[in-house]
Coordinates of C-alpha atoms in Angstrom, one line a residue:
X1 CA 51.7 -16.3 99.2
X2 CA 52.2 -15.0 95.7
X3 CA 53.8 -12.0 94.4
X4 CA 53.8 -10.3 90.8
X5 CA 57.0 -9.5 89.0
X6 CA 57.3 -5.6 88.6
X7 CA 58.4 -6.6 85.2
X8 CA 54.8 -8.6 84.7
X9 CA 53.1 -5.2 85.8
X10 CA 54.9 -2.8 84.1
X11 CA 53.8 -5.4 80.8
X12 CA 50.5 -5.2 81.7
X13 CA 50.5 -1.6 81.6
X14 CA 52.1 -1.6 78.4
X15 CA 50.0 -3.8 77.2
X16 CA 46.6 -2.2 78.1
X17 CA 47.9 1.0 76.6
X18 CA 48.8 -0.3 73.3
X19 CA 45.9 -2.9 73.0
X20 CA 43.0 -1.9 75.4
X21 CA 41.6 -3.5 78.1
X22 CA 38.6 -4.7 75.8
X23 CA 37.9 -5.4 72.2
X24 CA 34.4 -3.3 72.3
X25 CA 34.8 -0.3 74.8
X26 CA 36.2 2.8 75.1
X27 CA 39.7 2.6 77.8
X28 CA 38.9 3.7 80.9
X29 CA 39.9 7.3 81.8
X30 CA 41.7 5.9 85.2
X31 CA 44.8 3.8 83.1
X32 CA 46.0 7.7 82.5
X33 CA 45.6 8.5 86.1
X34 CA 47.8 4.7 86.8
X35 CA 50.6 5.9 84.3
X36 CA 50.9 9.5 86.3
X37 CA 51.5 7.2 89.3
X38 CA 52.7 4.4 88.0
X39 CA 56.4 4.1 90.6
X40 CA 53.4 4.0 93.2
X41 CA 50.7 2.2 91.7
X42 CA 53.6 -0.6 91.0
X43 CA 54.9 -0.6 94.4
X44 CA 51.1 -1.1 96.2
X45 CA 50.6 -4.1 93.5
X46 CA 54.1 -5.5 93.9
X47 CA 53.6 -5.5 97.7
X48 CA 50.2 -7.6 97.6
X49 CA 49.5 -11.2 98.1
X50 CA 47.4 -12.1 94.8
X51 CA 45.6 -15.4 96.6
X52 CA 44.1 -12.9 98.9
X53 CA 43.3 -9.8 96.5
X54 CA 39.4 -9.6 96.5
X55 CA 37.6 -8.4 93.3
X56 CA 36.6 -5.2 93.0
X57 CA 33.6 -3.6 90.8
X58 CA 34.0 -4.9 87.4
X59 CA 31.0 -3.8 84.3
X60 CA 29.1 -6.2 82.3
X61 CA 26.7 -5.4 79.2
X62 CA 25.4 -6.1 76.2
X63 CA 27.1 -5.6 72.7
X64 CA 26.1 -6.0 68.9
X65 CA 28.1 -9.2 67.4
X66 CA 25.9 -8.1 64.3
X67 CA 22.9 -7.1 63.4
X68 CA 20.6 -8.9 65.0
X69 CA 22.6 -10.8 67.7
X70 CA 24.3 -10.6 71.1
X71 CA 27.1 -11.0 73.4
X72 CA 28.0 -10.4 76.9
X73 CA 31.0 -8.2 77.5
X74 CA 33.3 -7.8 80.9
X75 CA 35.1 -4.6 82.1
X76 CA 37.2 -5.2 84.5
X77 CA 38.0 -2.7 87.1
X78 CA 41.7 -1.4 85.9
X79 CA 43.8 -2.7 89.0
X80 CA 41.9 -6.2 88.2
X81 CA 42.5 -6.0 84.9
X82 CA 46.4 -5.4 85.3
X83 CA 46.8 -7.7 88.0
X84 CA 45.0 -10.7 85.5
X85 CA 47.1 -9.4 82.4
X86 CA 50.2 -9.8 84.3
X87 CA 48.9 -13.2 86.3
X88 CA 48.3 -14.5 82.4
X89 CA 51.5 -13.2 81.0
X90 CA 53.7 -14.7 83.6
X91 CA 52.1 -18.1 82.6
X92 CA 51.9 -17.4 79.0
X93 CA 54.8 -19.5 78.0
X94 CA 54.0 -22.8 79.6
X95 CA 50.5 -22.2 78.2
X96 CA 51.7 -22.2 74.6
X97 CA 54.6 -25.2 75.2
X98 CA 51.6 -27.2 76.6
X99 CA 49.2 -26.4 73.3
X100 CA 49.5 -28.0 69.4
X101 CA 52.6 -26.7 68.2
X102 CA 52.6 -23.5 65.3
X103 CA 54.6 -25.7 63.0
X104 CA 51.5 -28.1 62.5
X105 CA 49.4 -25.8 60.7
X106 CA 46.4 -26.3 62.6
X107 CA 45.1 -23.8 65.2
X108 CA 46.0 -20.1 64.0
X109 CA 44.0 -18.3 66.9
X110 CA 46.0 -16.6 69.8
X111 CA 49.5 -17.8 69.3
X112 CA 51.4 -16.6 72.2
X113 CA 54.2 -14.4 71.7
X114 CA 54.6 -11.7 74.4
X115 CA 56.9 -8.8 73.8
X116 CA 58.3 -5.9 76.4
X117 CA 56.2 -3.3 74.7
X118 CA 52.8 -5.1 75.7
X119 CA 52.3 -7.4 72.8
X120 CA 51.1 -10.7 73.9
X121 CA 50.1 -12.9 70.5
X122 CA 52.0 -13.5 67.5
X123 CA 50.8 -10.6 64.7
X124 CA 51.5 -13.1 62.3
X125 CA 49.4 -15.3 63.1
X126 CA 45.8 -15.1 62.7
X127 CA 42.7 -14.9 61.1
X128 CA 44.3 -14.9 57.3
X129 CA 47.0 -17.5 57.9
X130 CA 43.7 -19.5 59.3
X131 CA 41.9 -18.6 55.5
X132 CA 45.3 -19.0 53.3
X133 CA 45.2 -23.0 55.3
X134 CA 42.0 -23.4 54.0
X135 CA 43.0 -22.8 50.4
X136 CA 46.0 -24.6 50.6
X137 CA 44.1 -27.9 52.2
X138 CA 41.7 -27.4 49.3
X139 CA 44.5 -27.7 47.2
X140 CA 44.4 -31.6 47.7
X141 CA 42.1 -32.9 44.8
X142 CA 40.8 -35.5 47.3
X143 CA 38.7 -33.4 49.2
X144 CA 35.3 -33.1 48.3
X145 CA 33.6 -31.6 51.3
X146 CA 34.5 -29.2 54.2
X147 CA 32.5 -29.4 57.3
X148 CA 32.4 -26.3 59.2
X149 CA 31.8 -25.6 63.3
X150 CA 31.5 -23.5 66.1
X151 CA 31.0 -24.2 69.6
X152 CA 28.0 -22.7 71.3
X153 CA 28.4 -19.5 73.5
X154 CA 32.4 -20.7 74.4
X155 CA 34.1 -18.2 76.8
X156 CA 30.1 -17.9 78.6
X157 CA 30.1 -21.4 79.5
X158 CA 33.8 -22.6 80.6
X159 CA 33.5 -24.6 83.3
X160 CA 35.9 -23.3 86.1
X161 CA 37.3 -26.7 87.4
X162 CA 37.5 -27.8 83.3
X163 CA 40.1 -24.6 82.8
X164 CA 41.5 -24.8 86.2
X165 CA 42.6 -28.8 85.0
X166 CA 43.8 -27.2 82.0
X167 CA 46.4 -24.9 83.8
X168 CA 47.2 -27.4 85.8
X169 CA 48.8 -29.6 83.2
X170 CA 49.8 -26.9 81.2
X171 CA 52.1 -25.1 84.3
X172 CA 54.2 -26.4 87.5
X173 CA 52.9 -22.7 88.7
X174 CA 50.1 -23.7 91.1
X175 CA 49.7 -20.5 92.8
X176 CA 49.1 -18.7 89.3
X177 CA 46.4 -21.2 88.8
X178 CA 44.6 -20.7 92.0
X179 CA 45.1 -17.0 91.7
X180 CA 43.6 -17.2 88.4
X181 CA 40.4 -19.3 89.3
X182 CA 40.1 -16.9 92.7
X183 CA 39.6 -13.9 90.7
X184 CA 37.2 -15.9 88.3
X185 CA 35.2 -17.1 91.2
X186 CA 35.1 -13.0 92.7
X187 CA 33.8 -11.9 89.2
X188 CA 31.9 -14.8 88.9
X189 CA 29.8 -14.5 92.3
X190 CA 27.5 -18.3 92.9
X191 CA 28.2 -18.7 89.0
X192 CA 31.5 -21.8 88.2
X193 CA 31.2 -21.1 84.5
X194 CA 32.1 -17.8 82.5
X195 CA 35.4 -15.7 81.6
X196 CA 35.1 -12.5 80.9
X197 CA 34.8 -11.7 77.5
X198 CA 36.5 -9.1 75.1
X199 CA 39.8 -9.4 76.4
X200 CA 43.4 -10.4 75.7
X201 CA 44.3 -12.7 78.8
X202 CA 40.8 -14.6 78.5
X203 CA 42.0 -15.4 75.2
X204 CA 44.8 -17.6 76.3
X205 CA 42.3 -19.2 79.1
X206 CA 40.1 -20.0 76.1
X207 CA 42.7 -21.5 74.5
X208 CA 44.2 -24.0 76.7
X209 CA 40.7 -24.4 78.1
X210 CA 40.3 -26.6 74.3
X211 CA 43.6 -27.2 73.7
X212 CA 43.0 -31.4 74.9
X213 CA 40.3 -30.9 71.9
X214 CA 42.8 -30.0 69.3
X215 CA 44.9 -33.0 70.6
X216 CA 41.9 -35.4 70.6
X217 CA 41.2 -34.7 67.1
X218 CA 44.9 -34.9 66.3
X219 CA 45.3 -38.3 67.8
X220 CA 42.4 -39.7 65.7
X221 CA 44.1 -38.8 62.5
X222 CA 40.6 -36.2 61.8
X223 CA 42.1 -33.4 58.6
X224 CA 41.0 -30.0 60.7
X225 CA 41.9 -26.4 61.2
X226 CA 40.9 -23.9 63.6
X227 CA 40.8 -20.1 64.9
X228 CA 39.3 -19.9 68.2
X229 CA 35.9 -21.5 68.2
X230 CA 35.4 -22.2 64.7
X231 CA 36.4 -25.5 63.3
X232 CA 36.7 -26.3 59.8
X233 CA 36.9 -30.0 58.5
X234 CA 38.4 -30.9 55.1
X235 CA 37.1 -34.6 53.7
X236 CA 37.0 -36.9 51.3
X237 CA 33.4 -37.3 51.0
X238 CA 30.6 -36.2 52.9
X239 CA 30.3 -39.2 55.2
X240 CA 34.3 -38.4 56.7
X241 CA 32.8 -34.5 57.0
X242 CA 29.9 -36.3 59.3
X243 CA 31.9 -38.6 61.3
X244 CA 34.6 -35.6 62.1
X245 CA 31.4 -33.4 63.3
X246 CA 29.8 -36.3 65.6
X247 CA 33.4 -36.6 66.7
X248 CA 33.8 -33.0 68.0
X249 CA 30.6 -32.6 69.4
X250 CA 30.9 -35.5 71.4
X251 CA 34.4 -34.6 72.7
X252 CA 33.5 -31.1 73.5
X253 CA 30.3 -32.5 75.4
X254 CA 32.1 -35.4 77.2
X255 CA 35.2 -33.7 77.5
X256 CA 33.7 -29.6 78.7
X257 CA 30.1 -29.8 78.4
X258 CA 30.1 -27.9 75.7
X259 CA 28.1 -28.0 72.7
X260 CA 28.0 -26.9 69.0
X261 CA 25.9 -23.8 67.3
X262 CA 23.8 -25.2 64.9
X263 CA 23.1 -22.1 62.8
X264 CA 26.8 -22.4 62.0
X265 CA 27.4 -25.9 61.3
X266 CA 27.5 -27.3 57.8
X267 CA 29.0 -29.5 55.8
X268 CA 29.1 -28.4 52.3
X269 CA 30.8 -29.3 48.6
X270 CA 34.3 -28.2 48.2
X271 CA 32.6 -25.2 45.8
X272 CA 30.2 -24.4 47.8
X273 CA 32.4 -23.5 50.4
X274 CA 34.9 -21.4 48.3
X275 CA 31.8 -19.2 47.5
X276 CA 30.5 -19.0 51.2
X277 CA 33.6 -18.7 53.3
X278 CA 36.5 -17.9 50.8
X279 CA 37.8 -14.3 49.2
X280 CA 34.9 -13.1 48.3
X281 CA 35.3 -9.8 45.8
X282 CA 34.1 -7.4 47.9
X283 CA 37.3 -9.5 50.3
X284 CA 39.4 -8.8 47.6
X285 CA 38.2 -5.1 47.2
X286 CA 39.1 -4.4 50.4
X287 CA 42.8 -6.5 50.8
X288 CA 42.9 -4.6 47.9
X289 CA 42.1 -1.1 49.3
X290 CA 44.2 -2.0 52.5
X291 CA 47.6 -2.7 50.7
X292 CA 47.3 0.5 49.0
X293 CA 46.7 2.7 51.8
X294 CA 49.7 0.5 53.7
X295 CA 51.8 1.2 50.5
X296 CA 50.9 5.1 51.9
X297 CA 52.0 4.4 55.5
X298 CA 55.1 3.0 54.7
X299 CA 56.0 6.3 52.1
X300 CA 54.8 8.9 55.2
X301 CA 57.1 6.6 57.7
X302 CA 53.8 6.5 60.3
X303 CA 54.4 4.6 63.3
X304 CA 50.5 4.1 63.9
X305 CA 48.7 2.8 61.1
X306 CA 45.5 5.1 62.0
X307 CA 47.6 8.6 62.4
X308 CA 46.4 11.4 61.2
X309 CA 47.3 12.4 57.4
X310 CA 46.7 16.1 56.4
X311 CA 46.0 15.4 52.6
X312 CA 47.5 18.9 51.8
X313 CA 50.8 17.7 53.1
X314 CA 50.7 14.8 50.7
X315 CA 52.6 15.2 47.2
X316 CA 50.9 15.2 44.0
X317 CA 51.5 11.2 43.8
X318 CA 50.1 10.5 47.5
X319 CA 47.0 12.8 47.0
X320 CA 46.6 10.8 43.8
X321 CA 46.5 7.2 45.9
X322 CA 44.2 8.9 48.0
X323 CA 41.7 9.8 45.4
X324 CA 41.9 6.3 43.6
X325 CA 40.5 4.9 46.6
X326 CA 37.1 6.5 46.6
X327 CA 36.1 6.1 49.9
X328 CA 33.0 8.3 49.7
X329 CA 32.0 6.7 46.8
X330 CA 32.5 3.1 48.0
X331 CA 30.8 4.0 51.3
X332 CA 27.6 5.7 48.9
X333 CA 27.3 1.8 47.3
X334 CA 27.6 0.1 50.1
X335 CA 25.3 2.0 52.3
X336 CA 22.4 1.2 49.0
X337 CA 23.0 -2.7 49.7
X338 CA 20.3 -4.9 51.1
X339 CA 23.0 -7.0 52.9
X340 CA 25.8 -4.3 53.8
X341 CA 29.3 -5.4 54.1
X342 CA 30.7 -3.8 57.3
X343 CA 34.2 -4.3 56.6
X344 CA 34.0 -2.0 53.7
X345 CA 31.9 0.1 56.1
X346 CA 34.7 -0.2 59.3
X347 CA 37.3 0.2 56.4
X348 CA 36.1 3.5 55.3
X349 CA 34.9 4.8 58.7
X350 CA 38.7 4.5 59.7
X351 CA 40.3 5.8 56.8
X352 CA 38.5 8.7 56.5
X353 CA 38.5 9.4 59.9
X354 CA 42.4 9.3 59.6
X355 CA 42.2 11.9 56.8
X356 CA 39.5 14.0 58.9
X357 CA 36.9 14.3 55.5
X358 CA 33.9 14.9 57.1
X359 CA 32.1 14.4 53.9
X360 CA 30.0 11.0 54.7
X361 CA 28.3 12.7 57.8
X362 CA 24.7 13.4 56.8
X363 CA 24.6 9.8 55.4
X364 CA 25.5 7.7 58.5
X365 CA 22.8 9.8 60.4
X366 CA 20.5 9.3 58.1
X367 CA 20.8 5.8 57.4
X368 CA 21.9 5.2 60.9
X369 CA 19.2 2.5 61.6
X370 CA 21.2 0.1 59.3
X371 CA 24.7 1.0 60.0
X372 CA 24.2 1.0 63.9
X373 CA 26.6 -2.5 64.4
X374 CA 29.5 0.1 63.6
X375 CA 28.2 2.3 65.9
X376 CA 31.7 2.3 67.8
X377 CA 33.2 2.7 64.5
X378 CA 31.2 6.0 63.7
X379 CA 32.0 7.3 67.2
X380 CA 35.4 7.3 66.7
X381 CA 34.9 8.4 63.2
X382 CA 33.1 11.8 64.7
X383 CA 36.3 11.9 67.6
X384 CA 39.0 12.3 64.4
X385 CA 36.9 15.0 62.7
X386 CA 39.6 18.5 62.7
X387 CA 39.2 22.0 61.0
X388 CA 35.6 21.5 60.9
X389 CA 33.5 25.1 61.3
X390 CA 32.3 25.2 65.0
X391 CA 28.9 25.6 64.0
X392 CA 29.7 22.1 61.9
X393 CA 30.8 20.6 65.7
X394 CA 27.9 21.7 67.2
X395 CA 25.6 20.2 64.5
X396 CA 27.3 16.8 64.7
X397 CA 27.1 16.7 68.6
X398 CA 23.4 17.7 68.8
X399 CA 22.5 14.9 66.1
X400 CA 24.6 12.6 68.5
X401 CA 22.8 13.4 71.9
X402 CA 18.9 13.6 69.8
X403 CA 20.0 9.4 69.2
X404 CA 19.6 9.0 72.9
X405 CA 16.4 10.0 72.9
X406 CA 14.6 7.9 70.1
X407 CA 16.5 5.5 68.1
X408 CA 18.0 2.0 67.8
X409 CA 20.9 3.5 69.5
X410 CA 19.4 4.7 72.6
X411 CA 18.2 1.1 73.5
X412 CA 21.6 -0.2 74.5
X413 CA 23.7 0.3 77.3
X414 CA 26.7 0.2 75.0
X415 CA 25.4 2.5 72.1
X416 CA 24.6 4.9 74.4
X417 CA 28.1 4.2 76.5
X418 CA 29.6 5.2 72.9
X419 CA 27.6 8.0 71.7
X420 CA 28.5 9.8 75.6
X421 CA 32.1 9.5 75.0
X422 CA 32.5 11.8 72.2
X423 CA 31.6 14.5 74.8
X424 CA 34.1 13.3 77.6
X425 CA 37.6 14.6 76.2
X426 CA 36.7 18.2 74.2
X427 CA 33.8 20.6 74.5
X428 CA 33.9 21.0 71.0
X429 CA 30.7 19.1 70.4
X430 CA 29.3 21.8 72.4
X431 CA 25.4 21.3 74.0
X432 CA 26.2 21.1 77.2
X433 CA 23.4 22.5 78.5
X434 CA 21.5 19.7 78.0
X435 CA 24.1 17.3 80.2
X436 CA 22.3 18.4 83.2
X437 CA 18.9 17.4 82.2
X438 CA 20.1 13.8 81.2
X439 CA 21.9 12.7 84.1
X440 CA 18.9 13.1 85.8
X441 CA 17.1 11.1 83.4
X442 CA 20.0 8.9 83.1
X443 CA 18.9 5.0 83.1
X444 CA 22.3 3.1 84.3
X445 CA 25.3 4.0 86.2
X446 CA 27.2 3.6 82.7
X447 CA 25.4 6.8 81.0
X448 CA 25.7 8.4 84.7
X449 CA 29.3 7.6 84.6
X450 CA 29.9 9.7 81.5
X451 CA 27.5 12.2 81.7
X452 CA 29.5 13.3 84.8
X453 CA 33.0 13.0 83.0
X454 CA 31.5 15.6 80.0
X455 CA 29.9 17.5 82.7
X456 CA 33.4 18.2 84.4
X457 CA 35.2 18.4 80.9
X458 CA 32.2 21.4 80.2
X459 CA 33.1 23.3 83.3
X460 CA 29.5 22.7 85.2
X461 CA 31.2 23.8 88.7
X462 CA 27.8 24.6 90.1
X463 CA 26.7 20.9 89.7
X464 CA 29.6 19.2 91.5
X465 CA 30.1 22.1 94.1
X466 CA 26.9 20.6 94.8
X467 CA 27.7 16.9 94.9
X468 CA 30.9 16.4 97.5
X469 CA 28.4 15.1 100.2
X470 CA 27.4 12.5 98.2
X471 CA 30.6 11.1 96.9
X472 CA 30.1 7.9 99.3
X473 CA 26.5 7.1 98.0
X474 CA 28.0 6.6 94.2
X475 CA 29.0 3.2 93.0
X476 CA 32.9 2.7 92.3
X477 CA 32.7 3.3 88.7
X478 CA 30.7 6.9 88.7
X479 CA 32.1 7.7 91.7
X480 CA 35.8 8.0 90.2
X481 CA 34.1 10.2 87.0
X482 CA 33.1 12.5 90.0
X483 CA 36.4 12.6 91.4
X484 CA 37.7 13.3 87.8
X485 CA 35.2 16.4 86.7
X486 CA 35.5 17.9 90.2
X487 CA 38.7 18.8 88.9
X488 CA 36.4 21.3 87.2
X489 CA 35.9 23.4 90.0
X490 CA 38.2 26.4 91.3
X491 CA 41.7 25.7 92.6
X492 CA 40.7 26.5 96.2
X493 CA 37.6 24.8 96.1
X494 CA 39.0 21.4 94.6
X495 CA 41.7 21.6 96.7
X496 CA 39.8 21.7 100.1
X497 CA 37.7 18.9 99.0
X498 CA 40.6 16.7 97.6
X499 CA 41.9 17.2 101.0
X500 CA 39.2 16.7 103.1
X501 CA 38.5 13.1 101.5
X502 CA 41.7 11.9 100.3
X503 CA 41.9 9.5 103.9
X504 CA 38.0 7.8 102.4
X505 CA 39.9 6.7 98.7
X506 CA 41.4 3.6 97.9
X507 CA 44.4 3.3 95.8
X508 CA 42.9 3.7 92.4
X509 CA 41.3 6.9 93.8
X510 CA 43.7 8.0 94.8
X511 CA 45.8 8.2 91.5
X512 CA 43.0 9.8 90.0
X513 CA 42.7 12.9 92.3
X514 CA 46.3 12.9 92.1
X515 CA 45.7 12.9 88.1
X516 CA 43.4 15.1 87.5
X517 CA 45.1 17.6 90.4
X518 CA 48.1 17.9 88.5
X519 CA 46.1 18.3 85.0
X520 CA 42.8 19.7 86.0
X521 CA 39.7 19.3 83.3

């Protein structure tokens, strides 16, 4: 029998509310219904044996990695999700004892550091301690050539018994390990490969899962760094930069049956590689831009980097700092660009979302069919729009719901999961009257899902007056949005249904009638 800590829980909580449950979607409406119950959401996990929890309905789609390419994403259904987060976090330690210690200088991906407020890796480290490495190894006049990898669709194809091993060695806490591999085997179905992807605790399964690779390349004395699948080799000449590549690949195949990408592995001159993979000045732009509008932060005392700034609170000597940014006019040049940069796009999105300048609208819509891998980014652009005129509101959602219909947008599950959302917390965006018509049309339950959640949030009572007798004929996932936006209805009504179904729920359910009864859409 195992049992979760109520600390571990009440971390996993935190930790989904400050970081998400995944990298690529919006958070699921139910974590709010879990914090308004969380004393009895806490207590029903607490009391559960996690060897024998089964699986429930977890979501898995498509995403834009970039323009023209793919990947697999997982959502977990939210009790799964904080039961794995806290299963991962109680391990966490051991997991980053058992892996190449920080001090080496070599693998700057996921460094375990987990804090009461939810934090789980070291902010430190990352990404641009893994670049400033490579310019410091490229510091040594020796090298000549850097050889550059990255391993072949990684968290898709981790063999389960390879990572369970991994734990193994890594922890004295067997039953975590077989808890672990049981809910990858639920999720997983026939399938003894796969983690899900886009989220936090995968990470550290990733990590140990490769962490005898980093050791491997240790022990045979091979000059490397890496951040999570990508590799980078620093040589003396180019037949060192060969011999550390056959080396990998042949470890990760013999080792995990993995292989390497070869779109993305080189080996190329010390200059070559400075110009390809190093600061780049459109890099430097944007460090650039970031530092001043941290500088900003800081003066305002923000807690949240992405708050909102009213500019005409801002003294003369902020508004100035604002305006030497130019973000509309560094989002015109980029937008003209063959190849478009979409950090400087991202950048720009966020930053003038925080200010709510509504000013670069027209553009993305009309150049939409190149900017659509920051699709998410736009989204949430449109979401931190304020004092616009409501006829402005009503514009911007119409042009939003017309992408469904017949764009590059409308052909993905996750697009379309993204362009919904803006309608599922405010009726500001108005055109509800076209809801109705769409969820009839409405090609997979994740549409379905929010169509019903903006429904409710637009007042439709007619619709789900209509729809109690058919709660048990909707899958788990649209089913709780129509437990949600039933909340629409009038007190009496909602409150005779609630009633008459409450013994049918299950515990997630449960929390969100309980949710939505004591703050009604």
């Amino acid at each position: 029998m195992l049992k979760l800590e109520p600390s571990s829980l009440d971390w996993a909580l935190e930790h989904v509310k400050r970081f998400g449950d995944t990298d690529v979607l919006p958070l699921p409406f139910e974590y709010l219904a879990v914090e308004h119950v969380w004393t009895e959401i806490k207590e029903y996990l607490v009391s559960q044996d996690i060897l024998s929890w089964k699986v429930r309905a977890h979501r898995t789609l498509l995403a834009p990695k970039s323009r023209y390419a793919f990947r697999v994403v997982t959502q977990l259904d939210p009790l799964d999700f904080i039961i794995f987060a806290a299963l991962v976090r109680e391990i966490a330690n051991d997991v980053e004892a058992h892996r190449v210690p920080v001090s080496e200088n070599v693998v700057f991906s996921y460094r375990i550091l987990p804090e009461a407020d939810g934090q789980l890796f070291d902010p430190i480290i990352g990404y641009d301690s893994f670049l400033k490495r490579s310019e410091e190894l490229l510091n040594d006049e020796e090298i000549t050539h850097v050889a550059l990898a990255d391993i072949a669709d990684f968290y898709p194809r981790i063999y389960h018994h390879r990572l369970e091993n991994a734990l193994s060695v890594a922890t004295n806490q067997s039953q975590h390990v077989a808890a672990i591999m049981r809910l990858l085997s639920g999720w997983n179905g026939t399938e003894t490969f796969g983690i899900p992807v886009g989220n936090a605790p995968s990470r550290v399964l990733a990590e140990i899962t490769i962490a005898d690779i980093d050791n491997a390349l240790l022990a045979s004395g091979v000059n490397f760094i890496r951040y999570n699948d990508d590799y980078r080799f620093f040589s003396k000449n180019h037949g060192e930069s060969y011999r550390s590549l056959a080396f990998l690949a042949d470890v990760l195949y013999r080792n995990h049956g993995l292989t390497l990408q070869p779109q993305k592995t080189h080996v190329l001159s010390v200059k070559d590689f400075r110009m390809r993979y190093l600061s780049t000045p459109a890099e430097r732009e944007i460090d650039s831009l970031y530092e001043k509008f941290q500088q900003l932060i800081r003066e305002l005392g923000l807690s949240d980097p992405y708050e909102e700034i009213d500019y005409s609170d801002l003294d003369q000597d902020q508004q100035e700092l604002i305006d030497s940014l130019n973000l509309n006019e560094l989002f015109q040049e980029e937008i003209k660009k063959a190849d478009i940069d979409f950090g400087i796009i991202k950048f720009v999105l966020r930053r003038m979302g925080q200010l709510g300048d509504d000013s670069i609208v027209d553009e993305i819509f009309e150049k939409l069919d190149t900017l659509y891998p920051a699709f998410s980014d736009i989204i949430q652009y449109f979401s931190n729009l304020r004092n616009l005129k409501t006829k402005r509101y009503h514009e911007i959602g119409k042009r939003v719901i017309d992408l469904l219909k017949e764009s590059l947008v409308s052909e993905l599950e996750y697009h379309r999961i993204w362009a919904l959302y803006l309608f599922t917390h405010t009726t500001q965006w108005d055109n509800e009257s076209r809801f109705f018509k769409m969820l009839g049309e409405a090609r997979d339950a994740f549409s379905r899902r929010k169509l019903i959640l903006a429904m409710g949030r637009s007042h439709q009572r007619h619709w789900f007056q209509s729809q109690w007798r058919s709660l048990a004929n909707e899958p788990p996932w649209p089913r709780r949005a129509l437990l949600a936006g039933a909340s629409c209805m009038a007190p009496d009504a909602r409150t005779h249904w609630y009633k008459s179904i409450m013994s049918q729920l299950d515990e997630l359910e449960k929390a969100v009638v309980k949710w939505v009864k004591a703050k009604p859409f």
